[in-house]
XYZ file of C-alpha atoms in Angstrom:
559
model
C -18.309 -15.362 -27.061
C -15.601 -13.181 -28.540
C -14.146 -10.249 -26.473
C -15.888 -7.078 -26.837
C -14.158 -5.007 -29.307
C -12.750 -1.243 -27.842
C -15.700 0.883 -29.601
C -18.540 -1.456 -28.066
C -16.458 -1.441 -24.613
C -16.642 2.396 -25.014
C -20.054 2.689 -26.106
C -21.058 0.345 -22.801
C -18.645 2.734 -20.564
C -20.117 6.009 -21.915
C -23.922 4.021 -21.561
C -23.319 3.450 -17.444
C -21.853 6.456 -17.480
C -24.989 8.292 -18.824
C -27.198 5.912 -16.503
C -25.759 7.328 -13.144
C -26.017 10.893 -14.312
C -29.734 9.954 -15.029
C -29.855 8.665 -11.699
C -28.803 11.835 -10.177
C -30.930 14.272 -11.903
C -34.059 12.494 -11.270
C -32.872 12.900 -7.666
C -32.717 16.230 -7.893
C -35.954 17.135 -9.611
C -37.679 14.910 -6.915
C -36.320 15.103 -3.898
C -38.108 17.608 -1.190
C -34.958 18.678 1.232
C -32.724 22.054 -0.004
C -29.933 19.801 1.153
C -30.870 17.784 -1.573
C -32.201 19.573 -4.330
C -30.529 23.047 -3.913
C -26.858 21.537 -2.203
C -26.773 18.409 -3.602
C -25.857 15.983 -0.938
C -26.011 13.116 -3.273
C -23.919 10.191 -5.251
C -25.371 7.961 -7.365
C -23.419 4.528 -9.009
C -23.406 1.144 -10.360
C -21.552 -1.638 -8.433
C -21.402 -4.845 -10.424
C -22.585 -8.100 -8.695
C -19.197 -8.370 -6.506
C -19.462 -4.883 -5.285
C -17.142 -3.401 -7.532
C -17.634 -0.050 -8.283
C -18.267 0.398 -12.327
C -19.713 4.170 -12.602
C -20.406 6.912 -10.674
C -21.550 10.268 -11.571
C -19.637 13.311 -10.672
C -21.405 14.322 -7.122
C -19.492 13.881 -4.281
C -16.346 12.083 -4.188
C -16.459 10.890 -0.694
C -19.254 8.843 -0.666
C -18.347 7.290 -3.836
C -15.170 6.170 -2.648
C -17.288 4.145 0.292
C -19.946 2.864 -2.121
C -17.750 -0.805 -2.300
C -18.017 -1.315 1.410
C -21.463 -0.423 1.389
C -22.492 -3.042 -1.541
C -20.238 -5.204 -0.053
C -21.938 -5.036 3.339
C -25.613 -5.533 1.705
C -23.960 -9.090 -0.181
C -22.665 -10.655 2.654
C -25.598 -9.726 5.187
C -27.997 -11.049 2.461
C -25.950 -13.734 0.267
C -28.445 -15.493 -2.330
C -31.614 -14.376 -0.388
C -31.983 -11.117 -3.172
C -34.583 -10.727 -5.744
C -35.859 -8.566 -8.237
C -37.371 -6.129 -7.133
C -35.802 -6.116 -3.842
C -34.877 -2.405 -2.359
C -32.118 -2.630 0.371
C -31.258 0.087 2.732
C -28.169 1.004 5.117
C -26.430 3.537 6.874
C -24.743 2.097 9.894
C -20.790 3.138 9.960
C -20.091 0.035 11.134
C -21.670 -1.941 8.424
C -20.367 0.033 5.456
C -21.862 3.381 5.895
C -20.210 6.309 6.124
C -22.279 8.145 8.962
C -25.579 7.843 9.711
C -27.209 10.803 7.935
C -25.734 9.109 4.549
C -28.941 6.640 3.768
C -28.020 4.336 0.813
C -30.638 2.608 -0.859
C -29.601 -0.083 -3.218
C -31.630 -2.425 -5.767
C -30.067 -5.518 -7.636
C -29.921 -5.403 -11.166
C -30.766 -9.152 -12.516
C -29.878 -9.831 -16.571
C -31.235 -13.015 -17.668
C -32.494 -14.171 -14.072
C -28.344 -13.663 -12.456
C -27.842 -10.679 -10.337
C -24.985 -8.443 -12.786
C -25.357 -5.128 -11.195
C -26.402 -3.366 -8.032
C -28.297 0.533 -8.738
C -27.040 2.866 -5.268
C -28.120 6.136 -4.374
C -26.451 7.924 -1.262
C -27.977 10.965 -0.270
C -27.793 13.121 3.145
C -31.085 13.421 4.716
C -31.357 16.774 6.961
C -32.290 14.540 9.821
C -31.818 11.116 11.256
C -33.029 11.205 14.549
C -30.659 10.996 17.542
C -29.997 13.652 20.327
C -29.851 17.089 18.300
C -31.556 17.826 15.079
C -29.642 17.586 11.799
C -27.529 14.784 13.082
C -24.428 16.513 14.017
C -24.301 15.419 17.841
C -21.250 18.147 19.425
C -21.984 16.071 22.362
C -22.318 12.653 20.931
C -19.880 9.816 23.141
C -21.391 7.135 21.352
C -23.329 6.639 18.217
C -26.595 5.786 19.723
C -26.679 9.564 20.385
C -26.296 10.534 16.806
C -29.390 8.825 15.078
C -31.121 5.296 14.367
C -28.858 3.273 13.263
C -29.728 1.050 9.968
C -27.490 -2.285 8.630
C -28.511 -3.753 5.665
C -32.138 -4.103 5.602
C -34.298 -5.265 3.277
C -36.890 -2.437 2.668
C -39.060 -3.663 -0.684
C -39.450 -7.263 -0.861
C -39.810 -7.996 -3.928
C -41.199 -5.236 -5.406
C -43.471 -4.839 -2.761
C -42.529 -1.993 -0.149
C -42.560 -2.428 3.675
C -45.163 -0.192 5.376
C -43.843 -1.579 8.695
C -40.413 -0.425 8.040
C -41.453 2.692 6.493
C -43.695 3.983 9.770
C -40.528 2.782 12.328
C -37.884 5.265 9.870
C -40.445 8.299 10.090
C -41.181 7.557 13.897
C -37.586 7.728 14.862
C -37.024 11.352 12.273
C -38.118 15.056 13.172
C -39.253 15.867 9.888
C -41.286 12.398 8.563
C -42.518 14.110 5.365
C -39.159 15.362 4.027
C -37.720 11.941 5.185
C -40.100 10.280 3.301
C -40.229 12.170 0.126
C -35.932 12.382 0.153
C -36.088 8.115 0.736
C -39.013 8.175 -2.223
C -36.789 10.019 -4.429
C -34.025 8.177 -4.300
C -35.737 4.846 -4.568
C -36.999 6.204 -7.598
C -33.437 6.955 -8.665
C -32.201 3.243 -8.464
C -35.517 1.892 -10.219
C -34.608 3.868 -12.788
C -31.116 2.970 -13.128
C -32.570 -0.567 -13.171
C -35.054 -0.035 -16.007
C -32.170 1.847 -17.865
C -29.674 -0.804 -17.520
C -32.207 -3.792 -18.438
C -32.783 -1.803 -22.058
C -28.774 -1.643 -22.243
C -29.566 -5.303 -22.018
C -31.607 -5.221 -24.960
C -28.940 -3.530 -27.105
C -26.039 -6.054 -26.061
C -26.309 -9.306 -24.684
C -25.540 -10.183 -20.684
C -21.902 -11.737 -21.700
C -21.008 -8.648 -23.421
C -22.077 -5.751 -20.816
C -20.112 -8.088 -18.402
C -16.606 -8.808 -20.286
C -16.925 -4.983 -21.601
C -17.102 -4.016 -17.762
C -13.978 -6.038 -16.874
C -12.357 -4.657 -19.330
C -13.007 -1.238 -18.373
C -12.082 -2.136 -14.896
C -8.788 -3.595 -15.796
C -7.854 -0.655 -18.264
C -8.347 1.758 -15.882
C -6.175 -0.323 -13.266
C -3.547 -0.403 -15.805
C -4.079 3.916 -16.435
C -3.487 4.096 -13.051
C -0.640 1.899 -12.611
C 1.254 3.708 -15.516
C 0.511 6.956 -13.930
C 1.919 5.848 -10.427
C 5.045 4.018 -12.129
C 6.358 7.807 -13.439
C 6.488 8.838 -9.860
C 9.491 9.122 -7.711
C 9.706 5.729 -5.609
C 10.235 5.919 -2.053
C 8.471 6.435 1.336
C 7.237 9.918 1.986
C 5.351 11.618 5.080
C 2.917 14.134 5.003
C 0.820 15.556 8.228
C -2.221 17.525 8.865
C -4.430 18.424 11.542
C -7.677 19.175 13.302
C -8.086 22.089 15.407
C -9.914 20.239 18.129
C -12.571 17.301 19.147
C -14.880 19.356 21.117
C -13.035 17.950 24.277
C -10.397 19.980 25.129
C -7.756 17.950 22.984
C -6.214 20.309 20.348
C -4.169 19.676 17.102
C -5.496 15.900 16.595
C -2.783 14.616 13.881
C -3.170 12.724 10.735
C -0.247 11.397 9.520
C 0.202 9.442 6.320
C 3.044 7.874 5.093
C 3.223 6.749 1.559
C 4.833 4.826 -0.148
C 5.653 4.805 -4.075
C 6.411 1.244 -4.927
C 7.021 0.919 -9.119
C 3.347 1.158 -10.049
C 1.798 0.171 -6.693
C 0.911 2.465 -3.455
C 0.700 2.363 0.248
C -0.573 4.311 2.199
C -0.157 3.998 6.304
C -2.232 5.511 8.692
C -1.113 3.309 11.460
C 0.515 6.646 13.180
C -2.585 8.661 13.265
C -3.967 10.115 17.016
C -5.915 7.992 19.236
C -9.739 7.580 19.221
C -11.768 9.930 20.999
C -14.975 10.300 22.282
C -16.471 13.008 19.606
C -17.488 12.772 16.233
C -14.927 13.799 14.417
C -13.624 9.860 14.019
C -13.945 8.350 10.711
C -15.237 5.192 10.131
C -13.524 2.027 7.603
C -15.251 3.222 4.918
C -14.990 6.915 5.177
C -11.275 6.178 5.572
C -11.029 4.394 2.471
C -12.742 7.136 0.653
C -10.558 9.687 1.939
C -7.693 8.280 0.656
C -9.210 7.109 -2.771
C -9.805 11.087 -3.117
C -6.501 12.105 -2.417
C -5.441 9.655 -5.452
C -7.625 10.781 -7.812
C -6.917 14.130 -7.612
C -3.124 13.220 -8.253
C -4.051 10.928 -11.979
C -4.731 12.290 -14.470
C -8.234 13.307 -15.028
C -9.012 11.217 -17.982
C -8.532 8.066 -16.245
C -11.959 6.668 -15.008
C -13.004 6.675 -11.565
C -14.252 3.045 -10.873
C -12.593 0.394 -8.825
C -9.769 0.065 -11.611
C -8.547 3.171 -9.832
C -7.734 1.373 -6.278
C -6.921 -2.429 -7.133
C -3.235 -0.394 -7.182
C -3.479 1.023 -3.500
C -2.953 -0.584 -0.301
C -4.721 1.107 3.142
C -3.171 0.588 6.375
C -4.510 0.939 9.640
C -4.700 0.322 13.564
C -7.919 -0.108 15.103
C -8.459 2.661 18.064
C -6.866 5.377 16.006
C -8.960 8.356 15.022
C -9.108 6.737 11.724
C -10.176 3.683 12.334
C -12.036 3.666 16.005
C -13.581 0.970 17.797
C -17.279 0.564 16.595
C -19.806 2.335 18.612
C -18.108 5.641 18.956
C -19.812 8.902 17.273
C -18.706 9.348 13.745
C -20.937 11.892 12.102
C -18.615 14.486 11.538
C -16.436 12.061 9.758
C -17.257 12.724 5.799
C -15.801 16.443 6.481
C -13.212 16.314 9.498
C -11.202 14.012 9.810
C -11.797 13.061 5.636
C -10.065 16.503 4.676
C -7.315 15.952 6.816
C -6.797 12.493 5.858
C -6.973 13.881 1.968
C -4.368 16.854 3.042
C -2.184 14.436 4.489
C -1.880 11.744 1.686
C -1.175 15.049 -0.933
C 1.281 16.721 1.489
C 3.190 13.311 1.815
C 3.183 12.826 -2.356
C 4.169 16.420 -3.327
C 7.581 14.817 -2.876
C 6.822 12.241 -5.201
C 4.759 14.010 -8.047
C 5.105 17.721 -7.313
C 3.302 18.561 -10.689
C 0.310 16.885 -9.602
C -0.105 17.985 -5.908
C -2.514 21.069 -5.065
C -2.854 23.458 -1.951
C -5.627 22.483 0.642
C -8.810 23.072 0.149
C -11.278 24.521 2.673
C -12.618 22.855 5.637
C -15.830 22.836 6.368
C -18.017 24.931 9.511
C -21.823 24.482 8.770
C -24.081 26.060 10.880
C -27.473 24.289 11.233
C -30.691 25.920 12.714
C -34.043 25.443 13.748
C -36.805 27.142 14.437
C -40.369 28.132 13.427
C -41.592 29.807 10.103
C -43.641 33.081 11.270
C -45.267 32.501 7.786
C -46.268 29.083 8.148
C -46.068 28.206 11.449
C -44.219 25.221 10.510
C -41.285 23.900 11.763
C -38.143 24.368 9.627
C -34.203 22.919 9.704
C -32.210 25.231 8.116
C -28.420 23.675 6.688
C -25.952 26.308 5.707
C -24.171 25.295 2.944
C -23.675 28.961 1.255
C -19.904 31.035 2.838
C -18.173 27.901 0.673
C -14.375 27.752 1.407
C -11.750 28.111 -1.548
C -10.508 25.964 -2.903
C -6.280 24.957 -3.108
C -4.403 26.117 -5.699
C -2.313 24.221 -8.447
C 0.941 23.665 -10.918
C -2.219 24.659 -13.284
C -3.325 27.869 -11.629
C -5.033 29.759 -9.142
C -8.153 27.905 -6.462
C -11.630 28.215 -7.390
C -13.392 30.960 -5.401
C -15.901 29.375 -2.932
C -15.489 25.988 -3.976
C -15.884 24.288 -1.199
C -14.146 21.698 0.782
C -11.808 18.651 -0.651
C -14.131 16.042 0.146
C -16.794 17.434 -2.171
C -14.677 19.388 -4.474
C -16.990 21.306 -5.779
C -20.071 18.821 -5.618
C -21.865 20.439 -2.928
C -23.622 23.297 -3.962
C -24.688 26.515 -1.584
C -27.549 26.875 -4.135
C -30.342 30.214 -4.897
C -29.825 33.093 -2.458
C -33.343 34.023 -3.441
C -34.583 30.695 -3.067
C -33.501 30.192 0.374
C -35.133 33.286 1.540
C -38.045 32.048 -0.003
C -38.467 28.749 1.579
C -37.089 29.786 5.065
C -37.318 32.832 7.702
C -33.845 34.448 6.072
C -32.222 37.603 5.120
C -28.800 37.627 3.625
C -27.320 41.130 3.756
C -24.145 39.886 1.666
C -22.545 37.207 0.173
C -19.409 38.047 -1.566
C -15.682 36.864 -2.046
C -13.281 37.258 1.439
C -10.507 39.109 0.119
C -6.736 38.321 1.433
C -8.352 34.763 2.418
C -7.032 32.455 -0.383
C -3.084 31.452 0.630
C -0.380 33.390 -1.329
C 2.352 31.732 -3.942
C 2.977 31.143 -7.351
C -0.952 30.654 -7.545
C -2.799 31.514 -5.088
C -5.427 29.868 -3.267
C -8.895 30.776 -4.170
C -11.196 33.204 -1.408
C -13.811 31.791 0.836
C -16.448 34.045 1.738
C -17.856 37.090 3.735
C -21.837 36.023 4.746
C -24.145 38.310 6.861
C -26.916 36.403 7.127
C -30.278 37.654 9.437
C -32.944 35.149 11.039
C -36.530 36.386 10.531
C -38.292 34.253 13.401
C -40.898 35.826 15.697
C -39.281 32.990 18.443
C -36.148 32.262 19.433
C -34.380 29.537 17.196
C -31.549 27.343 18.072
C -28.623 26.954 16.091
C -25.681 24.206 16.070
C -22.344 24.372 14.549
C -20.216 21.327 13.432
C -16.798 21.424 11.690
C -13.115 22.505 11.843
C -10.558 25.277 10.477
C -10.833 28.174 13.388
C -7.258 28.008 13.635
C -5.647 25.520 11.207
C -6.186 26.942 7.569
C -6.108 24.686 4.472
C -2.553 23.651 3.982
C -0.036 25.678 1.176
C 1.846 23.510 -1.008
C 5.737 23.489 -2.116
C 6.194 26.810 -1.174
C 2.507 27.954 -0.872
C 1.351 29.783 2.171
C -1.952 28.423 3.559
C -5.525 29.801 3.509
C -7.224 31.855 6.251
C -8.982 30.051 8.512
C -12.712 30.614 9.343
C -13.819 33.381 11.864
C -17.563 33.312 12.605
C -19.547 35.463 14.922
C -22.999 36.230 16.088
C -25.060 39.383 16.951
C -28.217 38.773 18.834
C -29.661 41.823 18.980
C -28.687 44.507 22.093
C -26.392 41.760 22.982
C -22.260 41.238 23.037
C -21.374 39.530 20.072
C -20.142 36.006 20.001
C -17.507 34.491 18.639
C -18.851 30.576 17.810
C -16.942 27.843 18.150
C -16.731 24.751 15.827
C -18.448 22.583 17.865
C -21.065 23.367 19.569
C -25.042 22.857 20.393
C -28.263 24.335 21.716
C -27.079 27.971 21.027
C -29.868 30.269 21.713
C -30.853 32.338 18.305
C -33.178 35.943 19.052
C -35.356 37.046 16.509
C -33.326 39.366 14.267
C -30.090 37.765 14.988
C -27.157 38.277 12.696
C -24.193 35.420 11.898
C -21.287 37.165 10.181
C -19.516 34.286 8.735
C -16.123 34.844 7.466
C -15.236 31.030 5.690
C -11.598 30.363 5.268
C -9.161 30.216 1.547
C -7.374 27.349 -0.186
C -3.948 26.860 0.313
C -1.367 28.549 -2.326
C 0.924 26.632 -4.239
C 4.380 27.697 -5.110
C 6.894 29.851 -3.603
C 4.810 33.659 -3.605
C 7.698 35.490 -5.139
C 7.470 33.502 -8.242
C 3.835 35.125 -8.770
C 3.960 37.287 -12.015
C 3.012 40.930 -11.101
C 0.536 41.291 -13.900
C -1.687 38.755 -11.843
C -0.772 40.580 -8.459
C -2.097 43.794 -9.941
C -5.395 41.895 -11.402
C -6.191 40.272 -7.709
C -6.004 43.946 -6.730
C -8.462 45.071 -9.557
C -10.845 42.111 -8.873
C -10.985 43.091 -5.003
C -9.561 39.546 -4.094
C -6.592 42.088 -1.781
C -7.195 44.816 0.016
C -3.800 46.573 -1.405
C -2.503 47.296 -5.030
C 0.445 44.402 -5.510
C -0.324 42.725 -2.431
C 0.219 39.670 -1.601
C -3.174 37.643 0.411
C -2.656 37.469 4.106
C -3.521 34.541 5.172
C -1.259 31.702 6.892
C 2.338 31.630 6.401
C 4.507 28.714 4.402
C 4.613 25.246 6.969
């Protein structure tokens, strides 16, 4: 066979490419969870039959950077025993999940009887068992405490679907008809992705889709390389840190150092802060992610996300750090905290390297969950905040996005319909508006997070959670840059003091009527402030993003 020419290789990129964004809108449309089909807690991609990542679609970036691990994981628990029809499922951190709310169903893609492809869908389900609803354990000191735990299992055999399997999930889950229905959906996703990809087979022959998919694997390595190659060589450090671990230890450190090597990269996180017994560790593969999103937001944006992209980087790390802990200890808040640190600290390190391309922190994330009972249903409800969206850092391009979210989504997680959420659950939101002087000042400032009063409408007493970071460490300024505001959240229960809630915490007692005022930190600035042109000063005034004509934000100082 001759080698694919460059307009067929394109036409089969642009093809998978179209596939996995199929994939993720027939997630959406059929999924039953708001974290799901409002937020959109989802990734969907095509691994090839090595567990190489080929396409993703653009959902979350930090569970497509731990896809490989994951189809990796499924291969070598299962070798040659897969079939069509098969439908695999995983979640365990220690077996190439991320955390255990992250469910990843996967289904092999055979092309002329040999397994070419695998079809993955990773979506966060609102509940995965374990000691506290939602899955976010504060008080989790191992992982058995966080949820059931799944390796790779084989969950259709063959086409046909395990009942058994399916009643021992929804046994060990608090809500077993949204856990079905979200696991239905995206099961549906990767059968689709599988009928899709059998009719590219139609089109162009098995040899073909597989040397044009090589191809586009080694063109984007060589992207990447030439991208790396033009920045300044040398060994660079950059640090960040988390407020806390919900165990008395403050200012947890990440440290990276990177180095620039001609057109290769490594990146050492050997000198990171011990373990600990909380869940703010990260597991392998939510490490590697991490770091794979810190690159890609340094290359150029044209350059295609597969695993082209990473065959230049190198990951280094010591087991019983924070970043790579020994297995069995709680993880869950992992895909957030330590993940933006980890991205923060890999930027910081290479804004000596490729200044241009480095950005001001974005926002970290605080999510409040609660639970509690619908007075107009008298059903049970889990409630995931995912509206008060951080801002996001600022550029060598211009000013953060206004409640944008955190790095490790970048945008992909959606707070969704104000009016929908009061529809589907016992909420009132008085406000929801930018949080001005909240994005970090400089050249370009970071963009606002977000002032949230937000009223439960039970008849009973709820109970709330919160899991996150970014009380007191704001998202980091760059070259200059001041950082963003950190988060400031407190509660009113009615003819009661008010409280001020920490980060991490459980089994907080919610009164009918109460009120959370959520204040969600900025993105960090970039640029020294007084280089900031005073026409855009006098606009942040007008727009109502300062409190003070020609003012500067005032959030966190330069570090």
């Amino acid at each position: 066979m001759t080698a694919p020419d460059p307009i067929t290789i394109s036409v089969i990129h642009h093809r998978l490419t179209g596939i996995v964004e199929e994939m993720g809108e027939a997630m959406l449309r059929t999924s039953f969870s708001q974290i799901l089909n409002s937020s959109r807690d989802f990734s969907t991609a095509i691994c090839g039959a090595d567990s190489q990542l080929v396409a993703q679609a653009e959902h979350i970036p930090v569970h497509v950077g731990a896809l490989q691990p994951a189809a990796k994981a499924v291969i070598e628990s299962f070798g040659d025993d897969v079939h069509p029809g098969d439908v695999f499922l995983l979640n365990d951190p220690y077996a190439g999940g991320s955390h255990l709310p992250d469910v990843t169903a996967f289904v092999p893609i055979f092309l002329d009887g040999e397994l070419t492809f695998w079809a993955i869908n990773r979506a966060h389900h609102s509940d995965i068992g374990g000691a506290t609803y939602g899955a976010y354990n504060a008080s989790a000191r191992e992982i058995w405490q966080e949820g059931i735990r799944l390796p790779p299992i084989r969950f259709y055999d063959k086409g046909v679907m395990r009942p058994d399997m399916l009643r021992m999930l929804k046994a060990n889950v608090r809500h077993a008809r949204d856990f079905e229905g979200d696991l239905s959906a995206q099961i549906g996703s990767v059968l689709l992705a599988d009928r899709r990809v059998k009719a590219l087979a139609q089109e162009f022959d098995r040899a073909t889709i597989v040397a044009a998919v090589n191809r586009m694997l080694e063109a984007t390595e060589a992207q990447t390389r030439e991208s790396i190659a033009q920045w300044k060589d040398g060994t660079y450090i950059g640090e960040a840190w988390l407020d806390d671990d919900g165990r008395g230890n403050d200012d947890i450190l990440i440290r990276a150092k990177v180095t620039v090597d001609g057109s290769s990269l490594t990146v050492d996180l050997r000198e990171c802060a011990p373990q600990v017994t909380s869940f703010v560790n990260s597991s392998p593969a939510n490490t590697r992610s991490a770091v794979i999103v810190a690159l890609s937001v340094l290359l150029d944006k044209e350059i295609a996300k597969n695993e082209g992209m990473v065959r230049p980087l190198t990951i280094l790390t010591t087991r019983g750090t924070i970043v790579d802990p020994d297995p069995g200890l709680p993880v869950t808040m992992c895909t957030s905290h330590c993940s933006n640190e980890i991205i923060e600290a890999v930027v910081t390190a290479l804004s000596g390297a490729c200044p241009e391309q480095a950005m001001g922190g974005w926002g970290r994330r605080l999510r409040i969950a609660i639970k509690g009972v619908d007075p107009r249903t008298d059903r049970p409800f889990i409630w995931h905040m995912f509206h008060a969206r951080p801002g996001g850092g600022a550029s060598s391009g211009g000013d953060g996005w206004h409640n944008a979210g955190e790095w490790h989504s970048a945008g992909g997680l959606k707070f969704g319909s104000v009016e929908v959420a009061e529809a589907r659950f016992p909420l009132f939101f008085g406000r929801h508006e930018f949080r001005p002087d909240s994005g970090g000042d400089g050249r370009y400032v970071g963009g606002t997070g977000v002032d949230l009063d937000l009223t439960v409408e039970t008849e009973q007493p709820a109970v709330a959670n919160t899991a996150g970071d970014g009380l007191r460490h704001g998202a980091r300024g760059m070259l200059g840059g001041h950082d963003g505001a950190p988060h400031h959240y407190l509660m009113h229960p009615p003819g009661a003091d008010t409280v001020v809630l920490a980060s991490k915490a459980e089994g907080i007692r919610v009164p009918p009527g109460t009120t959370f005022e959520i204040h969600s930190g900025g993105g960090g600035g970039w640029g020294p402030p007084e280089q900031r042109d005073p026409a855009a000063r006098k606009r942040d005034a007008r727009d109502g993003l300062v409190t003070a004509p020609n003012a500067a934000p005032q959030a966190g100082g330069d570090r």
